[in-house]
Amino acid sequence: EYQWKEPFYFIQGADPQFGLMKAWTHGDTVNGDDEWGEEIKLAEQAVQAVNKLNPKPKFFVLCGDLVHGMPGTKWRNNQVQDLKDVLKNTDQDIPLVFVSGNHDLGNTPTRETIDDYCRSWGDDYFSFWVGGVFFLVLNSQLYFDPSKCRELRQAQDAWLDEQLAVAANQKCKHIIVFQHIPLFLSEPDEDDDYFNLDKSVRREIMEKFHKAGVRAVFAGHYHRNAGGFYKGLEMVVSSAIGCQLGQDTHGLRVVVVTEEKVVHKYYSLNDLGSQGIEKELLDLLAKQK
């Protein structure tokens, strides 16, 4: 789908993270993830809300931390299986797009943890086209700490440069990036934090994206809504389907892509499931048909 056709929308979710709610409540985020019934219900609610939407979204992207169990931990495989069982009920006409997070690969990923993720969920970085818009999915752990797999970081960097060149040649309408860890939470020059990328790496990526004309980067990881701008590039941080670490509701983001712009709104699972998408966004979809 290299050619622009008409406005469309997609759904972004982040951090279903099966197991975190109990671990967080009990103050044991390493071994406390032996129950995830609450997250199963929330993920089911998310799938039901997405399935009810009319018109259908072009795809449903999950921006990392699919489960809480780190590679090699006790409950991980059960968490992965339970999440897959929930996601199998997604309407077959709505493709699922998976983004790797730190819990999916480990804070310091290795070739083995990345291979394991890829066997379970698909490639850790890739690109795809929808209606003249170019989407890039990145493995942000390779930016966060590549110390055990530097050659994989170099491979992703080289691939990204190639992809941005392809986008330029194809004259795409927009370039949109998905990753787990935000470049920044509110300000491009904010201090380094667990929840953002180091300044040195961040500056390099932001400038590369800005020069390539990337419109927006969508991420999760923070379990709160946040975001800001670097020049013309918007950083959108979405709160979690699962455990909330701030005052936001369990929710999903609706992202409408028109010929001129990318417009988005975060909805609670309850609101999206009961009321659907509000009129202003639906009007944007109807405008240019």
Tab-separated table of N, CA and C in Angstrom, residues 125-288:
chain	number	residue	atom	x	y	z
A	125	TYR	N	12.338	-5.876	14.858
A	125	TYR	CA	12.179	-4.602	14.128
A	125	TYR	C	11.814	-4.907	12.683
A	126	PHE	N	10.954	-4.066	12.122
A	126	PHE	CA	10.444	-4.284	10.765
A	126	PHE	C	9.685	-3.037	10.332
A	127	SER	N	9.292	-3.022	9.051
A	127	SER	CA	8.521	-1.891	8.532
A	127	SER	C	7.326	-2.417	7.768
A	128	PHE	N	6.316	-1.560	7.593
A	128	PHE	CA	5.160	-1.920	6.777
A	128	PHE	C	4.474	-0.644	6.279
A	129	TRP	N	3.709	-0.807	5.226
A	129	TRP	CA	2.985	0.314	4.608
A	129	TRP	C	1.492	0.146	4.821
A	130	VAL	N	0.805	1.235	5.085
A	130	VAL	CA	-0.660	1.249	5.082
A	130	VAL	C	-1.096	2.516	4.357
A	131	GLY	N	-1.738	2.346	3.211
A	131	GLY	CA	-2.336	3.472	2.500
A	131	GLY	C	-1.434	4.678	2.302
A	132	GLY	N	-0.181	4.448	1.884
A	132	GLY	CA	0.721	5.560	1.612
A	132	GLY	C	1.459	6.085	2.829
A	133	VAL	N	1.281	5.420	3.963
A	133	VAL	CA	1.977	5.810	5.207
A	133	VAL	C	2.959	4.698	5.568
A	134	PHE	N	4.174	5.099	5.936
A	134	PHE	CA	5.256	4.155	6.220
A	134	PHE	C	5.424	4.026	7.729
A	135	PHE	N	5.327	2.801	8.219
A	135	PHE	CA	5.445	2.529	9.656
A	135	PHE	C	6.725	1.754	9.939
A	136	LEU	N	7.422	2.161	10.993
A	136	LEU	CA	8.649	1.493	11.431
A	136	LEU	C	8.476	1.015	12.858
A	137	VAL	N	8.779	-0.252	13.100
A	137	VAL	CA	8.779	-0.815	14.457
A	137	VAL	C	10.234	-1.029	14.853
A	138	LEU	N	10.640	-0.448	15.983
A	138	LEU	CA	12.039	-0.533	16.415
A	138	LEU	C	12.183	-1.305	17.730
A	139	ASN	N	13.357	-1.887	17.902
A	139	ASN	CA	13.719	-2.544	19.156
A	139	ASN	C	14.489	-1.517	19.998
A	140	SER	N	13.768	-0.855	20.933
A	140	SER	CA	14.398	0.239	21.684
A	140	SER	C	15.386	-0.270	22.734
A	141	GLN	N	15.373	-1.560	23.050
A	141	GLN	CA	16.393	-2.092	23.983
A	141	GLN	C	17.791	-1.990	23.380
A	142	LEU	N	17.870	-2.028	22.062
A	142	LEU	CA	19.178	-1.902	21.407
A	142	LEU	C	19.718	-0.487	21.538
A	143	TYR	N	18.843	0.470	21.848
A	143	TYR	CA	19.287	1.841	22.149
A	143	TYR	C	19.533	2.023	23.641
A	144	PHE	N	18.809	1.269	24.453
A	144	PHE	CA	18.875	1.430	25.907
A	144	PHE	C	20.153	0.812	26.478
A	145	ASP	N	20.450	-0.437	26.074
A	145	ASP	CA	21.675	-1.097	26.546
A	145	ASP	C	22.071	-2.223	25.591
A	146	PRO	N	22.883	-1.898	24.574
A	146	PRO	CA	23.295	-2.928	23.612
A	146	PRO	C	24.588	-3.642	24.007
A	147	SER	N	25.000	-3.532	25.279
A	147	SER	CA	26.352	-3.968	25.658
A	147	SER	C	26.620	-5.450	25.380
A	148	LYS	N	25.562	-6.291	25.335
A	148	LYS	CA	25.788	-7.725	25.092
A	148	LYS	C	25.478	-8.128	23.655
A	149	CYS	N	25.115	-7.165	22.817
A	149	CYS	CA	24.803	-7.523	21.413
A	149	CYS	C	25.023	-6.314	20.508
A	150	ARG	N	26.217	-5.759	20.565
A	150	ARG	CA	26.485	-4.525	19.813
A	150	ARG	C	26.294	-4.707	18.305
A	151	GLU	N	26.603	-5.908	17.806
A	151	GLU	CA	26.460	-6.121	16.356
A	151	GLU	C	24.987	-6.037	15.949
A	152	LEU	N	24.071	-6.382	16.858
A	152	LEU	CA	22.639	-6.293	16.544
A	152	LEU	C	22.191	-4.832	16.525
A	153	ARG	N	22.761	-4.031	17.406
A	153	ARG	CA	22.476	-2.587	17.402
A	153	ARG	C	22.940	-1.974	16.073
A	154	GLN	N	24.144	-2.361	15.649
A	154	GLN	CA	24.674	-1.825	14.389
A	154	GLN	C	23.799	-2.247	13.209
A	155	ALA	N	23.308	-3.484	13.270
A	155	ALA	CA	22.455	-3.997	12.189
A	155	ALA	C	21.139	-3.210	12.125
A	156	GLN	N	20.553	-2.928	13.287
A	156	GLN	CA	19.306	-2.160	13.289
A	156	GLN	C	19.559	-0.736	12.777
A	157	ASP	N	20.674	-0.129	13.195
A	157	ASP	CA	21.007	1.225	12.736
A	157	ASP	C	21.123	1.278	11.212
A	158	ALA	N	21.837	0.299	10.660
A	158	ALA	CA	22.038	0.268	9.200
A	158	ALA	C	20.700	0.059	8.493
A	159	TRP	N	19.905	-0.845	9.025
A	159	TRP	CA	18.571	-1.123	8.462
A	159	TRP	C	17.694	0.130	8.506
A	160	LEU	N	17.729	0.844	9.645
A	160	LEU	CA	16.897	2.043	9.800
A	160	LEU	C	17.269	3.102	8.760
A	161	ASP	N	18.566	3.295	8.563
A	161	ASP	CA	19.000	4.272	7.553
A	161	ASP	C	18.483	3.888	6.160
A	162	GLU	N	18.549	2.592	5.851
A	162	GLU	CA	18.038	2.105	4.555
A	162	GLU	C	16.537	2.373	4.435
A	163	GLN	N	15.813	2.091	5.503
A	163	GLN	CA	14.354	2.248	5.488
A	163	GLN	C	13.948	3.713	5.305
A	164	LEU	N	14.674	4.604	5.980
A	164	LEU	CA	14.352	6.032	5.852
A	164	LEU	C	14.650	6.521	4.435
A	165	ALA	N	15.664	5.927	3.811
A	165	ALA	CA	15.965	6.268	2.408
A	165	ALA	C	14.849	5.772	1.493
A	166	VAL	N	14.334	4.577	1.763
A	166	VAL	CA	13.203	4.028	0.995
A	166	VAL	C	12.003	4.959	1.110
A	167	ALA	N	11.722	5.399	2.342
A	167	ALA	CA	10.578	6.288	2.582
A	167	ALA	C	10.717	7.577	1.766
A	168	ALA	N	11.926	8.113	1.721
A	168	ALA	CA	12.163	9.349	0.965
A	168	ALA	C	11.912	9.125	-0.533
A	169	ASN	N	12.396	7.987	-1.049
A	169	ASN	CA	12.225	7.688	-2.480
A	169	ASN	C	10.767	7.472	-2.853
A	170	GLN	N	10.019	6.877	-1.929
A	170	GLN	CA	8.612	6.550	-2.222
A	170	GLN	C	7.686	7.747	-2.005
A	171	LYS	N	8.239	8.839	-1.459
A	171	LYS	CA	7.427	10.035	-1.186
A	171	LYS	C	6.166	9.703	-0.379
A	172	CYS	N	6.370	9.015	0.723
A	172	CYS	CA	5.225	8.608	1.550
A	172	CYS	C	4.576	9.830	2.207
A	173	LYS	N	3.306	9.680	2.564
A	173	LYS	CA	2.566	10.776	3.196
A	173	LYS	C	3.120	11.098	4.575
A	174	HIS	N	3.323	10.069	5.390
A	174	HIS	CA	3.854	10.249	6.741
A	174	HIS	C	4.763	9.068	7.051
A	175	ILE	N	5.696	9.295	7.989
A	175	ILE	CA	6.461	8.185	8.591
A	175	ILE	C	6.094	8.184	10.072
A	176	ILE	N	5.714	7.019	10.567
A	176	ILE	CA	5.336	6.870	11.981
A	176	ILE	C	6.144	5.721	12.578
A	177	VAL	N	6.687	5.951	13.777
A	177	VAL	CA	7.563	4.974	14.436
A	177	VAL	C	6.888	4.426	15.688
A	178	PHE	N	7.054	3.130	15.924
A	178	PHE	CA	6.631	2.494	17.175
A	178	PHE	C	7.855	1.936	17.884
A	179	GLN	N	7.957	2.210	19.184
A	179	GLN	CA	8.996	1.596	20.010
A	179	GLN	C	8.465	1.521	21.439
A	180	HIS	N	9.189	0.848	22.310
A	180	HIS	CA	8.699	0.689	23.681
A	180	HIS	C	9.116	1.848	24.577
A	181	ILE	N	10.423	2.115	24.620
A	181	ILE	CA	10.933	3.175	25.502
A	181	ILE	C	10.822	4.516	24.783
A	182	PRO	N	10.206	5.515	25.418
A	182	PRO	CA	10.108	6.831	24.776
A	182	PRO	C	11.483	7.465	24.578
A	183	LEU	N	11.615	8.286	23.540
A	183	LEU	CA	12.822	9.105	23.396
A	183	LEU	C	12.914	10.046	24.595
A	184	PHE	N	11.772	10.682	24.922
A	184	PHE	CA	11.683	11.561	26.097
A	184	PHE	C	10.235	11.539	26.566
A	185	LEU	N	10.004	12.023	27.797
A	185	LEU	CA	8.657	11.997	28.378
A	185	LEU	C	7.907	13.306	28.153
A	186	SER	N	8.603	14.424	28.253
A	186	SER	CA	7.923	15.703	28.016
A	186	SER	C	8.809	16.721	27.299
A	187	GLU	N	10.110	16.714	27.594
A	187	GLU	CA	11.036	17.687	26.980
A	187	GLU	C	12.202	16.953	26.311
A	188	PRO	N	12.564	17.358	25.090
A	188	PRO	CA	13.653	16.674	24.380
A	188	PRO	C	14.984	16.688	25.132
A	189	ASP	N	15.197	17.728	25.982
A	189	ASP	CA	16.487	17.810	26.687
A	189	ASP	C	16.361	17.469	28.166
A	190	GLU	N	15.292	16.753	28.540
A	190	GLU	CA	15.125	16.366	29.953
A	190	GLU	C	16.248	15.422	30.395
A	191	ASP	N	16.422	15.310	31.711
A	191	ASP	CA	17.474	14.449	32.255
A	191	ASP	C	17.208	12.983	31.939
A	192	ASP	N	18.293	12.211	31.933
A	192	ASP	CA	18.168	10.765	31.744
A	192	ASP	C	17.365	10.166	32.894
A	193	ASP	N	16.631	9.102	32.586
A	193	ASP	CA	15.678	8.536	33.522
A	193	ASP	C	15.501	7.064	33.146
A	194	TYR	N	14.959	6.268	34.037
A	194	TYR	CA	14.638	4.875	33.698
A	194	TYR	C	13.655	4.819	32.534
A	195	PHE	N	12.796	5.833	32.426
A	195	PHE	CA	11.688	5.786	31.475
A	195	PHE	C	11.971	6.464	30.135
A	196	ASN	N	13.186	6.981	29.917
A	196	ASN	CA	13.508	7.549	28.608
A	196	ASN	C	14.858	7.011	28.130
A	197	LEU	N	15.262	7.413	26.945
A	197	LEU	CA	16.568	7.006	26.419
A	197	LEU	C	17.626	8.046	26.789
A	198	ASP	N	18.856	7.580	26.964
A	198	ASP	CA	19.959	8.475	27.330
A	198	ASP	C	20.077	9.625	26.330
A	199	LYS	N	20.439	10.784	26.870
A	199	LYS	CA	20.485	12.003	26.054
A	199	LYS	C	21.313	11.845	24.784
A	200	SER	N	22.474	11.232	24.898
A	200	SER	CA	23.366	11.136	23.730
A	200	SER	C	22.689	10.346	22.606
A	201	VAL	N	22.078	9.227	22.967
A	201	VAL	CA	21.383	8.386	21.982
A	201	VAL	C	20.139	9.111	21.479
A	202	ARG	N	19.426	9.701	22.426
A	202	ARG	CA	18.165	10.398	22.123
A	202	ARG	C	18.380	11.504	21.082
A	203	ARG	N	19.413	12.319	21.300
A	203	ARG	CA	19.661	13.448	20.386
A	203	ARG	C	19.909	12.954	18.963
A	204	GLU	N	20.721	11.907	18.880
A	204	GLU	CA	21.068	11.347	17.567
A	204	GLU	C	19.812	10.840	16.845
A	205	ILE	N	18.957	10.096	17.573
A	205	ILE	CA	17.749	9.529	16.950
A	205	ILE	C	16.763	10.634	16.595
A	206	MET	N	16.565	11.588	17.517
A	206	MET	CA	15.605	12.671	17.254
A	206	MET	C	15.998	13.441	16.000
A	207	GLU	N	17.272	13.723	15.880
A	207	GLU	CA	17.731	14.507	14.726
A	207	GLU	C	17.581	13.686	13.439
A	208	LYS	N	17.902	12.403	13.519
A	208	LYS	CA	17.743	11.522	12.350
A	208	LYS	C	16.275	11.480	11.921
A	209	PHE	N	15.387	11.320	12.896
A	209	PHE	CA	13.951	11.266	12.594
A	209	PHE	C	13.460	12.601	12.031
A	210	HIS	N	13.919	13.682	12.642
A	210	HIS	CA	13.502	15.012	12.191
A	210	HIS	C	13.916	15.245	10.728
A	211	LYS	N	15.167	14.898	10.424
A	211	LYS	CA	15.671	15.103	9.055
A	211	LYS	C	14.919	14.248	8.051
A	212	ALA	N	14.498	13.056	8.487
A	212	ALA	CA	13.788	12.134	7.585
A	212	ALA	C	12.305	12.492	7.461
A	213	GLY	N	11.847	13.427	8.292
A	213	GLY	CA	10.442	13.824	8.227
A	213	GLY	C	9.499	12.915	8.990
A	214	VAL	N	10.016	12.189	9.983
A	214	VAL	CA	9.133	11.341	10.810
A	214	VAL	C	8.119	12.239	11.518
A	215	ARG	N	6.857	11.859	11.435
A	215	ARG	CA	5.786	12.686	11.997
A	215	ARG	C	5.614	12.444	13.495
A	216	ALA	N	5.634	11.172	13.890
A	216	ALA	CA	5.361	10.864	15.303
A	216	ALA	C	6.035	9.561	15.701
A	217	VAL	N	6.389	9.485	16.996
A	217	VAL	CA	6.885	8.254	17.614
A	217	VAL	C	5.896	7.893	18.720
A	218	PHE	N	5.377	6.671	18.667
A	218	PHE	CA	4.448	6.188	19.693
A	218	PHE	C	5.158	5.145	20.554
A	219	ALA	N	5.063	5.316	21.883
A	219	ALA	CA	5.749	4.411	22.808
A	219	ALA	C	4.854	4.113	24.010
A	220	GLY	N	5.352	3.248	24.881
A	220	GLY	CA	4.680	2.915	26.137
A	220	GLY	C	5.672	3.053	27.278
A	221	HIS	N	5.821	1.970	28.099
A	221	HIS	CA	6.875	1.859	29.106
A	221	HIS	C	6.628	2.679	30.376
A	222	TYR	N	5.999	3.841	30.244
A	222	TYR	CA	5.876	4.776	31.368
A	222	TYR	C	4.650	4.481	32.238
A	223	HIS	N	3.709	3.740	31.720
A	223	HIS	CA	2.454	3.405	32.433
A	223	HIS	C	1.694	4.669	32.849
A	224	ARG	N	1.909	5.731	32.105
A	224	ARG	CA	1.208	7.012	32.254
A	224	ARG	C	1.210	7.668	30.878
A	225	ASN	N	0.258	8.561	30.646
A	225	ASN	CA	0.265	9.330	29.396
A	225	ASN	C	1.236	10.503	29.524
A	226	ALA	N	1.992	10.736	28.455
A	226	ALA	CA	2.951	11.849	28.456
A	226	ALA	C	3.277	12.169	26.998
A	227	GLY	N	4.245	13.065	26.812
A	227	GLY	CA	4.679	13.361	25.451
A	227	GLY	C	5.041	14.820	25.255
A	228	GLY	N	5.558	15.117	24.064
A	228	GLY	CA	5.974	16.471	23.727
A	228	GLY	C	6.491	16.505	22.304
A	229	PHE	N	7.170	17.599	21.972
A	229	PHE	CA	7.634	17.797	20.597
A	229	PHE	C	9.131	18.069	20.539
A	230	TYR	N	9.773	17.566	19.478
A	230	TYR	CA	11.123	17.961	19.105
A	230	TYR	C	11.022	18.492	17.677
A	231	LYS	N	11.140	19.821	17.536
A	231	LYS	CA	10.920	20.439	16.214
A	231	LYS	C	9.548	19.968	15.718
A	232	GLY	N	9.473	19.340	14.540
A	232	GLY	CA	8.151	18.901	14.058
A	232	GLY	C	7.763	17.489	14.449
A	233	LEU	N	8.618	16.826	15.236
A	233	LEU	CA	8.405	15.418	15.591
A	233	LEU	C	7.634	15.320	16.903
A	234	GLU	N	6.517	14.602	16.899
A	234	GLU	CA	5.758	14.437	18.140
A	234	GLU	C	6.118	13.125	18.817
A	235	MET	N	6.402	13.179	20.116
A	235	MET	CA	6.640	11.993	20.939
A	235	MET	C	5.357	11.727	21.724
A	236	VAL	N	4.729	10.579	21.487
A	236	VAL	CA	3.463	10.231	22.138
A	236	VAL	C	3.692	9.034	23.058
A	237	VAL	N	3.497	9.236	24.355
A	237	VAL	CA	3.689	8.168	25.341
A	237	VAL	C	2.312	7.763	25.871
A	238	SER	N	1.942	6.498	25.650
A	238	SER	CA	0.610	6.031	26.045
A	238	SER	C	0.675	5.198	27.313
A	239	SER	N	-0.312	5.396	28.170
A	239	SER	CA	-0.391	4.618	29.395
A	239	SER	C	-0.760	3.164	29.081
A	240	ALA	N	-0.851	2.363	30.107
A	240	ALA	CA	-0.920	0.913	29.941
A	240	ALA	C	-2.347	0.374	29.840
A	241	ILE	N	-2.454	-0.754	29.137
A	241	ILE	CA	-3.673	-1.562	29.247
A	241	ILE	C	-3.711	-2.147	30.660
A	242	GLY	N	-2.547	-2.562	31.153
A	242	GLY	CA	-2.439	-3.196	32.465
A	242	GLY	C	-2.191	-2.206	33.594
A	243	CYS	N	-1.201	-2.494	34.428
A	243	CYS	CA	-0.943	-1.751	35.672
A	243	CYS	C	-0.680	-0.262	35.412
A	244	GLN	N	-1.384	0.602	36.135
A	244	GLN	CA	-1.177	2.048	36.055
A	244	GLN	C	-0.212	2.492	37.158
A	245	LEU	N	0.761	3.326	36.794
A	245	LEU	CA	1.697	3.857	37.791
A	245	LEU	C	1.397	5.320	38.108
A	246	GLY	N	0.391	5.876	37.429
A	246	GLY	CA	-0.008	7.261	37.684
A	246	GLY	C	-1.508	7.341	37.875
A	247	GLN	N	-2.104	8.427	37.383
A	247	GLN	CA	-3.536	8.667	37.587
A	247	GLN	C	-4.381	8.311	36.366
A	248	ASP	N	-3.769	7.744	35.323
A	248	ASP	CA	-4.536	7.455	34.117
A	248	ASP	C	-5.366	6.181	34.279
A	249	THR	N	-6.300	6.000	33.354
A	249	THR	CA	-7.134	4.799	33.358
A	249	THR	C	-6.488	3.750	32.461
A	250	HIS	N	-6.868	2.483	32.662
A	250	HIS	CA	-6.494	1.425	31.723
A	250	HIS	C	-7.098	1.815	30.383
A	251	GLY	N	-6.279	1.865	29.332
A	251	GLY	CA	-6.855	2.372	28.093
A	251	GLY	C	-6.075	2.053	26.830
A	252	LEU	N	-6.571	2.648	25.740
A	252	LEU	CA	-6.009	2.497	24.406
A	252	LEU	C	-6.022	3.861	23.716
A	253	ARG	N	-5.123	4.034	22.755
A	253	ARG	CA	-5.080	5.298	22.014
A	253	ARG	C	-5.611	5.066	20.603
A	254	VAL	N	-6.513	5.947	20.189
A	254	VAL	CA	-7.035	5.941	18.823
A	254	VAL	C	-6.226	6.965	18.025
A	255	VAL	N	-5.655	6.532	16.902
A	255	VAL	CA	-4.802	7.411	16.093
A	255	VAL	C	-5.381	7.518	14.681
A	256	VAL	N	-5.825	8.722	14.322
A	256	VAL	CA	-6.397	8.972	12.997
A	256	VAL	C	-5.331	9.619	12.116
A	257	VAL	N	-5.150	9.058	10.919
A	257	VAL	CA	-4.152	9.552	9.970
A	257	VAL	C	-4.879	10.144	8.768
A	258	THR	N	-4.731	11.453	8.586
A	258	THR	CA	-5.298	12.102	7.400
A	258	THR	C	-4.142	12.504	6.481
A	259	GLU	N	-4.485	13.063	5.335
A	259	GLU	CA	-3.434	13.436	4.384
A	259	GLU	C	-2.485	14.467	4.982
A	260	GLU	N	-3.017	15.354	5.835
A	260	GLU	CA	-2.195	16.443	6.386
A	260	GLU	C	-1.606	16.138	7.755
A	261	LYS	N	-2.302	15.334	8.565
A	261	LYS	CA	-1.884	15.256	9.967
A	261	LYS	C	-2.160	13.899	10.605
A	262	VAL	N	-1.620	13.759	11.811
A	262	VAL	CA	-1.844	12.568	12.638
A	262	VAL	C	-2.460	13.060	13.947
A	263	VAL	N	-3.691	12.638	14.210
A	263	VAL	CA	-4.452	13.111	15.374
A	263	VAL	C	-4.727	11.919	16.281
A	264	HIS	N	-4.595	12.102	17.588
A	264	HIS	CA	-4.787	10.939	18.461
A	264	HIS	C	-5.468	11.331	19.766
A	265	LYS	N	-6.133	10.340	20.358
A	265	LYS	CA	-6.771	10.547	21.660
A	265	LYS	C	-6.732	9.257	22.454
A	266	TYR	N	-6.433	9.380	23.738
A	266	TYR	CA	-6.408	8.224	24.649
A	266	TYR	C	-7.806	8.035	25.236
A	267	TYR	N	-8.301	6.806	25.180
A	267	TYR	CA	-9.620	6.455	25.720
A	267	TYR	C	-9.470	5.423	26.830
A	268	SER	N	-10.275	5.547	27.875
A	268	SER	CA	-10.328	4.453	28.847
A	268	SER	C	-10.966	3.244	28.166
A	269	LEU	N	-10.635	2.036	28.633
A	269	LEU	CA	-11.233	0.830	28.050
A	269	LEU	C	-12.747	0.876	28.170
A	270	ASN	N	-13.243	1.394	29.293
A	270	ASN	CA	-14.698	1.482	29.498
A	270	ASN	C	-15.345	2.380	28.452
A	271	ASP	N	-14.757	3.575	28.237
A	271	ASP	CA	-15.342	4.528	27.293
A	271	ASP	C	-15.277	4.011	25.857
A	272	LEU	N	-14.129	3.448	25.491
A	272	LEU	CA	-13.986	2.973	24.113
A	272	LEU	C	-14.946	1.805	23.859
A	273	GLY	N	-15.081	0.936	24.868
A	273	GLY	CA	-15.961	-0.226	24.718
A	273	GLY	C	-17.438	0.141	24.675
A	274	SER	N	-17.825	1.154	25.459
A	274	SER	CA	-19.257	1.473	25.552
A	274	SER	C	-19.697	2.522	24.532
A	275	GLN	N	-18.814	3.497	24.222
A	275	GLN	CA	-19.235	4.602	23.351
A	275	GLN	C	-18.535	4.618	21.998
A	276	GLY	N	-17.446	3.888	21.874
A	276	GLY	CA	-16.692	3.923	20.615
A	276	GLY	C	-15.946	5.239	20.435
A	277	ILE	N	-15.604	5.545	19.192
A	277	ILE	CA	-14.814	6.743	18.873
A	277	ILE	C	-15.742	7.943	18.731
A	278	GLU	N	-15.319	9.076	19.270
A	278	GLU	CA	-16.195	10.248	19.240
A	278	GLU	C	-16.305	10.862	17.847
A	279	LYS	N	-17.325	11.691	17.699
A	279	LYS	CA	-17.719	12.217	16.389
A	279	LYS	C	-16.591	12.992	15.693
A	280	GLU	N	-15.832	13.813	16.447
A	280	GLU	CA	-14.786	14.625	15.803
A	280	GLU	C	-13.778	13.763	15.047
A	281	LEU	N	-13.404	12.636	15.649
A	281	LEU	CA	-12.433	11.764	14.977
A	281	LEU	C	-13.073	11.035	13.806
A	282	LEU	N	-14.316	10.598	13.988
A	282	LEU	CA	-15.019	9.936	12.883
A	282	LEU	C	-15.194	10.883	11.698
A	283	ASP	N	-15.435	12.166	12.007
A	283	ASP	CA	-15.579	13.162	10.937
A	283	ASP	C	-14.288	13.299	10.126
A	284	LEU	N	-13.125	13.222	10.805
A	284	LEU	CA	-11.849	13.290	10.094
A	284	LEU	C	-11.709	12.139	9.117
A	285	LEU	N	-12.205	10.964	9.529
A	285	LEU	CA	-12.122	9.776	8.659
A	285	LEU	C	-13.026	9.933	7.440
A	286	ALA	N	-14.150	10.602	7.633
A	286	ALA	CA	-15.135	10.719	6.552
A	286	ALA	C	-14.795	11.812	5.551
A	287	LYS	N	-13.960	12.766	5.973
A	287	LYS	CA	-13.777	14.014	5.225
A	287	LYS	C	-13.381	13.860	3.763
A	288	GLN	N	-12.337	13.081	3.512
A	288	GLN	CA	-11.745	13.146	2.159
A	288	GLN	C	-12.174	11.999	1.256
